Amino acid sequence: MVRRGVPAISVILALQAVVVAQRVCQSPDALFVDSTASARTLHMFIYVPPSTPSFTLAVFDQADDSEVAQPSVFTLHAPNGSVAMQLNKPQRKAWSEYAIAVGPHWGIWRLTVTGPQAPSGARQPARNFFLVRTVGEVDLYFKPEPVVLARGLRFAEPQFGGPPVHQFTVQVPALERVRFNFRRPQDRQTVQVELTPPSDVAAQQRWGGLPRGSLEFLEVTGTNLQGLWRLTVRDVKGVYALGIEQELRLFCTDRPLMPMPYRAVVGTFVAGENTLVPARLDVTAPQTATESYVAYTDRIGLGVLFLLPGITYRVTASRGIEFEPQGVMVTDAQGFSVPLRRRWVRPAGWYCGDNHVHTVYSDGNDTPAQMVEAARGEGLDWVTLTDHGVGPVIQQVLIAHQEALPLSEPGRFIVIPGEEFTTPNYHANVINGTVLELPTAPLQQVIDAVLKMDRPDRPITVKLNHPTWEGTAKAADLARRLERLPLIELWNSREPEAMRLWWELLNKGMRVFAETSTDTHNRKTARLGHRRTYIYLGDTPLTAENIVRALREGRSFLSRGAFLLFAADGALPGDTIASPPSGEIAVKVRVLSAVPVDRIEFISEGALVRTVDLGGRLEWEGELRLAVKGRWVLAQAMEKDNPVPLAMTNPIFVRR
């Protein structure tokens, strides 16, 4: 992979006389982007202090390495997020230099590089190797996300004559634990990692995770890890990926200009109740808009942020659909609190959760612990971890369970082990366990294998995921051939096609219940619980077993912004009532919504039987008589001009 005839980095720098007298930060040899999903995008950051009027940004060998359909794109963003410059002077085997006038825009700039598009019919991905450097009183650095398998920050072996050693300075604030994720080549003689603490820091380091070639992690713990750490990667060969669970920066210099972030303790509480609750914190400032910063307060509503001194931040707290986000402005505050306001008080006995999330152990962005933390902060009562797996090779699924299950608290918050059984024709989520069928197994065989594992003391169930998604184009037809299916996932593929498929199965006499989840792969950009399923447990305790029972019995409704209660002749969704002699049933409906509700619709055997106009109300409660001739009926709360309901119940069955 090493290119011939290219001068070494030291020679390149020596030829640039102006560089010698100025501060230079330079990336390792080599960076790259390509046309694959895993290395399509690369972000680098530049910290510009208030006193710096200008700097030079340079890219070596910016031109693509071969013929491409569309070239790589290098875009520089100012701290407020606006596009400052398109770097459009690519050269081969030379530095393309760009003079940057800072003006009033001190803070964190971002260089985003998007990979080339390969020519039509190309057998190999299009790739672009390059180097980046800054000249001037600025810092050049990376801020890795935790992900290393599906995508993330990747480095290649030297392409431009540099040594096979990559060195970074890691700025660690006052933390007690840091986790570095790696994906290294299987050859144990390559990509050796050495993490050196500051001289005054005592810490323990341990390796964990999966074998080389998959996700490994280096966990560092200590009373106070604050300081500048040295991360050295030796014997770089091939490609390796690097991620960090915490919001840390990797500098391309041993003396960063950026000040050490200070520690701010944050509490999130419910206004008017003075009750601390877990919540999500979005942190923004005009000087840092290019860096996403999302944190969560813990199980008791306390958290820690690490903020740069001298910057005024807006910290916005949110907690899912049941609460209104609230924000505060803080500058150099060592401690503060952020209120949340309830939109409604959830009736007793109802709980909500998300049964489809992914972690770093498959194609997710975040660690299992981070996903659990996010689920709590989004106001959920449970989360089911469903990393991709198939057949007996599910070690990555099991290690995610191993890391997350100790965080479960029966009665308060539940972590449920699960798996997304993944085949080219269908995906099926196992809830409260895993299945060892081969990837060639028919869908009905996988469903029946799960049902055979079901026990009174360890209930387990399964759902068909996103049945109208183009990625599993045969799933809908496979569903129509099924004889048994406990659950079907809605609102995560083409709608209203998936809802109509469900109604079709119900009309065939199949007792299948609906469920919705987020299928989130990134807790920052796709919030857990933005689609959620509510279940009714009444006085029974919140446990994994009771959650599974409620799901498979249909004592539930789906929501993406509203709370919807529906009863017919005193029965709840999932129940069966006798057909009344009059042909009419007495129904009760109550809706509480985060957004205006246009109408309530009643559906029987897939047909609209009645509409109640609400005219944009946020709350409504009513009783009415409903003429129903079909074998099932459900209610749904609708927005204006949107075919997907804000909330939809499971059916109440009518015995004919």
XYZ file of C-alpha atoms in Angstrom, residues 89-615:
527
model
C -7.479 23.108 -5.226
C -6.560 19.404 -5.077
C -3.043 18.403 -6.095
C -1.191 15.136 -6.397
C 1.937 14.577 -4.292
C 1.969 18.199 -3.152
C 0.463 20.409 -0.460
C -2.717 22.293 -1.316
C -2.665 25.312 0.989
C -5.615 27.455 2.063
C -5.291 30.730 3.967
C -8.026 31.103 6.587
C -8.979 34.499 8.022
C -10.579 33.941 11.412
C -12.271 37.308 11.913
C -14.744 37.088 14.808
C -15.090 33.306 14.430
C -12.783 31.982 17.107
C -13.627 28.561 18.513
C -13.826 25.094 16.973
C -13.679 24.764 13.191
C -14.399 21.461 11.446
C -12.936 19.952 8.302
C -15.315 17.363 6.847
C -14.001 15.086 4.110
C -16.478 13.034 2.078
C -15.108 10.151 0.064
C -15.208 9.751 -3.710
C -17.772 7.799 -5.672
C -16.412 4.859 -7.627
C -17.034 4.634 -11.376
C -19.976 2.540 -12.483
C -19.028 -1.135 -12.592
C -15.843 -0.697 -10.549
C -14.852 -3.803 -8.588
C -12.812 -1.946 -5.983
C -13.856 1.035 -3.857
C -12.527 4.446 -4.811
C -10.107 5.692 -2.153
C -8.224 8.861 -1.317
C -5.164 8.868 0.976
C -3.979 12.245 2.256
C -2.429 14.222 5.112
C -3.710 17.337 6.862
C -1.743 20.002 8.685
C -2.291 23.428 10.175
C 0.223 26.260 10.386
C -0.379 28.962 12.975
C -1.535 29.322 16.562
C -4.224 26.641 16.398
C -4.727 22.985 17.379
C -5.530 20.157 14.964
C -7.379 17.238 16.537
C -9.845 14.357 16.211
C -12.895 13.674 18.368
C -13.807 10.007 17.835
C -17.228 8.512 18.410
C -17.269 5.096 20.162
C -18.009 3.144 16.946
C -15.240 1.133 15.240
C -16.959 -1.751 13.417
C -19.513 -0.300 11.020
C -17.801 3.069 10.571
C -15.803 5.518 12.666
C -12.337 7.065 12.775
C -9.904 5.023 10.674
C -6.180 5.325 10.013
C -4.040 3.586 7.390
C -0.422 2.492 7.258
C 2.009 5.135 5.930
C 1.487 6.155 2.314
C 3.897 9.089 2.109
C 7.166 7.851 3.602
C 6.346 8.495 7.248
C 7.210 6.067 10.062
C 4.687 3.337 10.993
C 4.013 5.086 14.298
C 0.989 7.266 15.097
C 1.119 9.521 18.138
C -1.670 11.506 19.757
C -2.076 13.620 22.863
C -5.312 12.769 24.666
C -6.796 15.573 26.730
C -8.510 13.843 29.650
C -10.524 16.007 32.070
C -11.399 15.032 35.649
C -12.799 11.573 34.883
C -12.575 8.308 36.791
C -12.970 6.043 33.759
C -12.166 6.166 30.041
C -12.814 3.499 27.414
C -10.943 3.330 24.096
C -12.398 1.035 21.411
C -10.196 -0.469 18.701
C -10.521 -2.620 15.639
C -7.068 -3.883 14.734
C -5.778 -6.328 12.117
C -5.713 -9.949 13.248
C -1.916 -10.053 12.907
C -0.723 -9.591 16.489
C 2.616 -8.229 15.311
C 0.926 -5.080 14.000
C -0.819 -2.039 15.495
C 0.547 -2.147 19.024
C -1.161 0.290 21.406
C 0.586 2.060 24.267
C -1.199 4.550 26.515
C 1.060 6.600 28.785
C -0.455 8.570 31.687
C 0.828 11.879 33.036
C 3.521 11.422 35.664
C 1.201 12.431 38.511
C -1.736 10.155 37.580
C -2.193 6.656 39.017
C -4.402 4.463 36.852
C -5.213 0.873 35.975
C -5.541 -0.360 32.396
C -7.219 -3.536 31.177
C -8.134 -4.955 27.786
C -11.542 -6.478 27.111
C -14.081 -7.093 24.385
C -13.740 -9.482 21.461
C -10.645 -10.975 19.794
C -8.457 -9.032 17.378
C -10.167 -8.285 14.110
C -13.346 -7.332 15.945
C -14.040 -4.849 18.744
C -11.448 -4.698 21.520
C -11.446 -2.082 24.235
C -8.863 -0.602 26.574
C -10.469 0.552 29.821
C -8.642 2.998 32.074
C -9.758 3.666 35.644
C -8.448 5.805 38.477
C -9.458 8.310 41.137
C -8.748 11.272 38.838
C -7.406 10.752 35.314
C -7.058 14.449 34.475
C -4.078 15.393 32.354
C -2.459 15.028 28.945
C -2.033 11.351 28.066
C 0.150 9.994 25.286
C -1.434 7.471 22.919
C 1.130 5.735 20.709
C 0.207 3.234 18.007
C 3.260 1.368 16.711
C 3.870 -1.034 13.836
C 0.956 0.386 11.880
C 0.068 -2.001 9.088
C -3.121 -2.078 7.075
C -6.036 -0.162 8.593
C -7.167 0.232 12.187
C -10.132 2.006 13.773
C -10.172 3.998 17.002
C -13.166 5.110 19.074
C -13.684 6.609 22.532
C -16.752 6.255 24.730
C -16.241 9.600 26.459
C -16.188 13.018 24.756
C -12.385 13.238 24.444
C -10.092 14.927 21.939
C -6.987 13.450 20.252
C -4.538 16.234 19.423
C -1.908 16.141 16.690
C 0.529 17.967 18.971
C 2.061 17.309 22.362
C 1.258 20.838 23.598
C -2.397 21.718 22.928
C -3.405 25.364 23.111
C -6.950 24.415 24.089
C -7.456 24.852 27.845
C -8.409 21.830 29.910
C -12.231 21.580 30.116
C -13.615 22.247 33.563
C -16.012 19.921 35.368
C -19.614 21.105 35.803
C -22.065 19.063 37.884
C -25.610 19.134 36.472
C -28.935 18.152 37.989
C -32.147 17.648 35.988
C -35.434 17.945 37.851
C -39.173 18.168 37.229
C -40.389 21.735 37.702
C -43.027 22.076 40.404
C -42.139 18.696 41.885
C -38.465 19.209 42.790
C -37.835 15.606 41.783
C -34.533 14.697 40.156
C -34.944 12.537 37.030
C -32.595 11.205 34.332
C -32.572 13.375 31.205
C -30.735 14.130 27.988
C -28.493 17.213 27.786
C -27.733 18.918 24.458
C -24.825 21.337 24.795
C -24.260 24.077 22.210
C -22.445 27.403 21.847
C -21.603 29.712 18.921
C -17.949 28.706 19.326
C -18.626 24.927 19.378
C -21.557 24.258 17.024
C -19.328 22.061 14.844
C -18.824 19.589 17.712
C -21.886 17.629 18.776
C -22.011 17.258 22.553
C -24.765 15.136 24.052
C -24.716 13.824 27.605
C -27.200 12.239 30.002
C -27.762 12.609 33.698
C -27.639 9.338 35.596
C -30.276 7.149 37.222
C -30.823 9.709 40.003
C -30.739 12.780 37.749
C -27.154 13.954 38.266
C -24.494 14.258 35.590
C -21.214 15.875 34.666
C -20.337 18.079 31.703
C -16.839 19.113 30.639
C -16.931 22.630 29.217
C -14.343 25.050 27.890
C -13.721 28.106 30.068
C -14.804 31.507 28.808
C -17.587 30.164 26.568
C -21.296 30.708 27.216
C -23.159 27.460 26.575
C -26.818 26.703 26.164
C -27.652 23.440 27.924
C -31.039 21.997 26.957
C -32.597 19.196 28.981
C -35.199 16.842 27.511
C -36.810 13.557 28.522
C -38.768 12.082 25.653
C -42.283 12.869 24.503
C -43.825 13.271 27.968
C -41.727 16.339 28.869
C -41.124 19.777 27.378
C -37.435 20.575 26.761
C -36.025 23.433 28.838
C -32.709 25.258 28.537
C -30.344 27.388 30.601
C -27.313 29.526 29.718
C -24.107 28.883 31.661
C -20.618 30.399 31.670
C -17.844 28.910 33.807
C -20.446 27.381 36.144
C -19.132 24.589 38.356
C -22.647 23.372 39.091
C -26.184 24.123 37.940
C -29.593 22.532 37.387
C -31.991 22.402 34.453
C -35.772 22.031 34.879
C -38.113 19.837 32.869
C -41.865 20.386 32.540
C -44.318 17.528 32.291
C -46.673 17.572 29.354
C -48.875 15.053 31.123
C -48.877 12.693 34.083
C -48.854 9.105 32.911
C -51.684 7.026 34.437
C -50.553 4.384 36.919
C -49.742 0.925 35.629
C -48.491 2.045 32.202
C -44.847 1.682 31.132
C -42.979 2.331 27.893
C -39.875 1.007 26.183
C -37.833 0.474 23.035
C -37.310 -3.060 21.677
C -34.929 -2.356 18.790
C -31.565 -0.678 19.405
C -28.002 -1.366 18.271
C -24.631 -0.901 19.961
C -20.985 -0.777 18.919
C -20.987 -4.580 18.874
C -22.860 -4.624 15.556
C -23.543 -1.510 13.485
C -24.365 0.941 16.277
C -22.473 4.046 17.334
C -22.582 3.717 21.132
C -21.600 1.238 23.829
C -24.222 -0.882 25.626
C -23.855 1.227 28.777
C -24.411 4.404 26.765
C -27.589 2.997 25.213
C -28.954 2.069 28.630
C -28.083 5.537 29.920
C -29.846 7.110 26.936
C -32.967 4.970 27.379
C -33.293 6.150 30.977
C -32.724 9.755 29.951
C -35.405 9.584 27.257
C -38.011 8.591 29.846
C -38.212 4.883 28.986
C -38.802 2.106 31.499
C -37.005 -0.612 29.555
C -34.740 -1.169 26.575
C -34.065 -4.340 24.593
C -30.571 -4.617 23.100
C -30.882 -6.203 19.652
C -27.513 -6.280 17.948
C -27.360 -8.165 14.662
C -26.707 -11.878 14.915
C -27.415 -15.020 12.968
C -26.841 -18.703 13.650
C -24.533 -19.878 16.415
C -21.969 -17.088 15.866
C -23.450 -14.481 18.194
C -20.536 -13.723 20.497
C -20.901 -10.001 19.785
C -24.573 -10.117 20.817
C -23.793 -11.892 24.077
C -20.991 -9.546 25.129
C -23.331 -6.574 24.669
C -25.764 -8.315 27.028
C -22.935 -9.010 29.459
C -22.039 -5.321 29.643
C -25.614 -4.021 29.909
C -27.535 -6.490 32.083
C -25.859 -5.427 35.373
C -27.447 -1.992 34.812
C -30.971 -3.424 35.075
C -32.994 -2.559 38.200
C -36.212 -4.581 38.549
C -39.055 -2.274 39.484
C -37.265 0.839 38.195
C -35.607 0.183 34.846
C -35.186 -3.047 32.884
C -32.520 -4.145 30.407
C -33.781 -7.004 28.233
C -31.369 -9.188 26.234
C -32.310 -9.580 22.591
C -31.013 -10.219 19.101
C -31.878 -9.075 15.602
C -31.794 -12.356 13.683
C -30.539 -11.034 10.360
C -30.936 -12.674 6.958
C -31.123 -11.251 3.422
C -34.878 -11.890 3.254
C -36.080 -10.857 6.704
C -34.998 -9.517 10.086
C -36.646 -10.746 13.284
C -36.060 -9.459 16.800
C -35.890 -11.997 19.596
C -36.964 -10.345 22.858
C -35.568 -11.771 26.108
C -33.130 -14.216 24.563
C -31.364 -15.365 21.408
C -31.947 -18.053 18.800
C -29.374 -20.374 17.218
C -31.056 -21.174 13.907
C -28.936 -21.055 10.740
C -29.174 -18.036 8.411
C -30.906 -20.200 5.808
C -33.758 -21.025 8.199
C -37.245 -20.054 6.987
C -38.960 -17.304 8.954
C -41.608 -19.643 10.390
C -38.877 -22.001 11.605
C -37.145 -19.185 13.493
C -40.441 -18.033 15.017
C -41.300 -21.570 16.116
C -37.820 -22.071 17.577
C -38.358 -19.005 19.752
C -41.839 -20.124 20.789
C -40.461 -23.533 21.824
C -38.057 -21.791 24.215
C -40.903 -19.951 25.935
C -41.381 -20.965 29.575
C -43.633 -19.588 32.320
C -40.599 -18.517 34.343
C -38.677 -17.177 31.314
C -41.075 -15.858 28.671
C -39.577 -15.023 25.300
C -41.104 -13.643 22.138
C -40.216 -12.556 18.611
C -41.294 -9.865 16.164
C -40.935 -9.388 12.424
C -38.970 -6.189 11.878
C -39.672 -3.448 9.307
C -41.708 -5.739 7.015
C -41.978 -3.244 4.135
C -38.336 -2.078 4.158
C -36.616 -2.323 0.781
C -33.585 -3.927 2.452
C -35.642 -7.067 3.141
C -37.895 -6.941 0.115
C -39.332 -10.445 0.623
C -40.383 -9.913 4.244
C -43.974 -8.862 3.519
C -44.637 -11.876 1.287
C -43.048 -14.163 3.866
C -45.337 -12.686 6.519
C -48.415 -13.532 4.447
C -47.388 -17.205 4.435
C -46.977 -17.448 8.201
C -49.237 -19.456 10.455
C -47.915 -17.969 13.696
C -46.351 -14.597 14.497
C -46.479 -12.998 17.963
C -45.471 -9.424 17.023
C -44.980 -7.201 13.990
C -42.985 -3.961 13.997
C -44.697 -0.894 12.536
C -43.605 2.645 11.607
C -40.034 1.530 10.850
C -40.595 0.879 7.136
C -42.897 2.103 4.389
C -46.239 3.240 5.756
C -49.155 2.846 5.575
C -48.139 -0.377 3.766
C -46.873 -2.065 6.955
C -50.042 -1.187 8.881
C -52.177 -2.565 6.059
C -50.117 -5.761 6.086
C -50.796 -6.119 9.809
C -54.516 -5.597 9.324
C -54.441 -8.195 6.542
C -52.899 -10.733 8.928
C -55.498 -9.923 11.586
C -58.290 -10.399 9.062
C -56.903 -13.867 8.277
C -57.486 -14.759 11.916
C -53.853 -14.507 13.045
C -53.542 -13.200 16.591
C -50.554 -10.936 15.939
C -49.963 -7.728 17.869
C -48.247 -4.549 16.753
C -45.214 -2.922 18.313
C -43.001 0.023 17.413
C -39.399 0.851 18.247
C -36.701 3.169 16.984
C -34.118 0.805 15.464
C -31.665 3.473 16.570
C -27.987 3.115 15.724
C -26.892 6.435 17.242
C -28.245 7.899 20.463
C -27.257 11.427 19.461
C -28.927 11.606 16.060
C -31.765 9.073 16.473
C -33.170 9.340 19.964
C -34.243 6.201 21.743
C -37.977 6.208 22.321
C -38.938 8.712 19.634
C -41.127 5.773 18.667
C -42.111 3.719 21.686
C -44.501 1.022 22.826
C -46.574 1.481 25.986
C -47.734 -1.582 27.908
C -50.196 -1.998 30.750
C -48.988 -3.946 33.786
C -51.459 -2.661 36.346
C -50.274 -3.685 39.807
C -47.791 -6.302 38.575
C -44.126 -5.325 38.997
C -41.895 -4.021 36.229
C -39.769 -7.014 35.214
C -38.502 -8.398 31.921
C -40.896 -11.324 32.250
C -43.957 -9.125 32.729
C -42.926 -6.832 29.873
C -42.699 -9.786 27.478
C -46.067 -11.125 28.614
C -47.747 -7.750 28.067
C -46.228 -7.386 24.590
C -47.291 -10.807 23.361
C -50.785 -10.413 24.871
C -51.314 -7.077 23.117
C -51.891 -5.032 26.286
C -50.237 -2.114 24.582
C -50.343 0.808 22.203
C -47.802 2.387 19.854
C -46.749 6.019 20.126
C -44.612 8.600 18.434
C -45.939 11.577 20.372
C -49.211 10.827 22.158
C -50.610 8.779 25.036
C -53.770 6.941 23.967
C -56.110 4.985 26.235
C -58.837 2.896 24.617
C -61.389 0.579 26.188
C -64.465 -1.162 24.795
C -67.156 -2.501 27.124
C -64.545 -2.257 29.881
C -61.939 -4.319 27.996
C -58.435 -3.150 27.089
C -56.436 -3.843 23.905
C -55.595 -7.517 23.579
C -58.830 -8.577 25.288
C -61.870 -10.215 23.709
C -65.444 -9.042 24.236
C -68.746 -10.639 23.300
C -70.616 -9.241 20.339
C -73.466 -7.133 21.773
C -77.009 -7.874 20.545
C -77.409 -4.242 19.508
C -74.250 -4.340 17.385
C -72.887 -1.333 19.281
C -70.109 -1.278 21.851
C -69.421 1.381 24.467
C -65.925 2.815 24.015
C -63.876 5.178 26.140
C -60.954 7.148 24.752
C -58.439 9.451 26.368
C -55.596 11.143 24.503
C -52.719 13.278 25.806
C -50.386 14.583 23.128
C -47.179 16.513 22.601
C -48.449 17.833 19.249
C -51.934 18.850 18.066
C -54.290 15.937 17.380
C -56.504 16.410 14.355
C -58.843 13.464 14.958
C -59.408 10.084 16.559
C -60.144 7.259 14.129
C -61.697 3.882 14.871
C -60.637 1.022 12.592
C -62.414 -2.329 12.315
C -61.018 -5.058 10.071
C -58.976 -2.438 8.228
C -61.903 -0.110 7.507
C -62.565 3.299 9.028
C -65.834 3.065 10.961
C -65.922 6.413 12.751
C -63.978 9.657 13.181
C -64.035 12.127 16.066
C -62.761 15.573 15.074
C -60.498 17.136 17.722
C -59.426 20.226 15.785
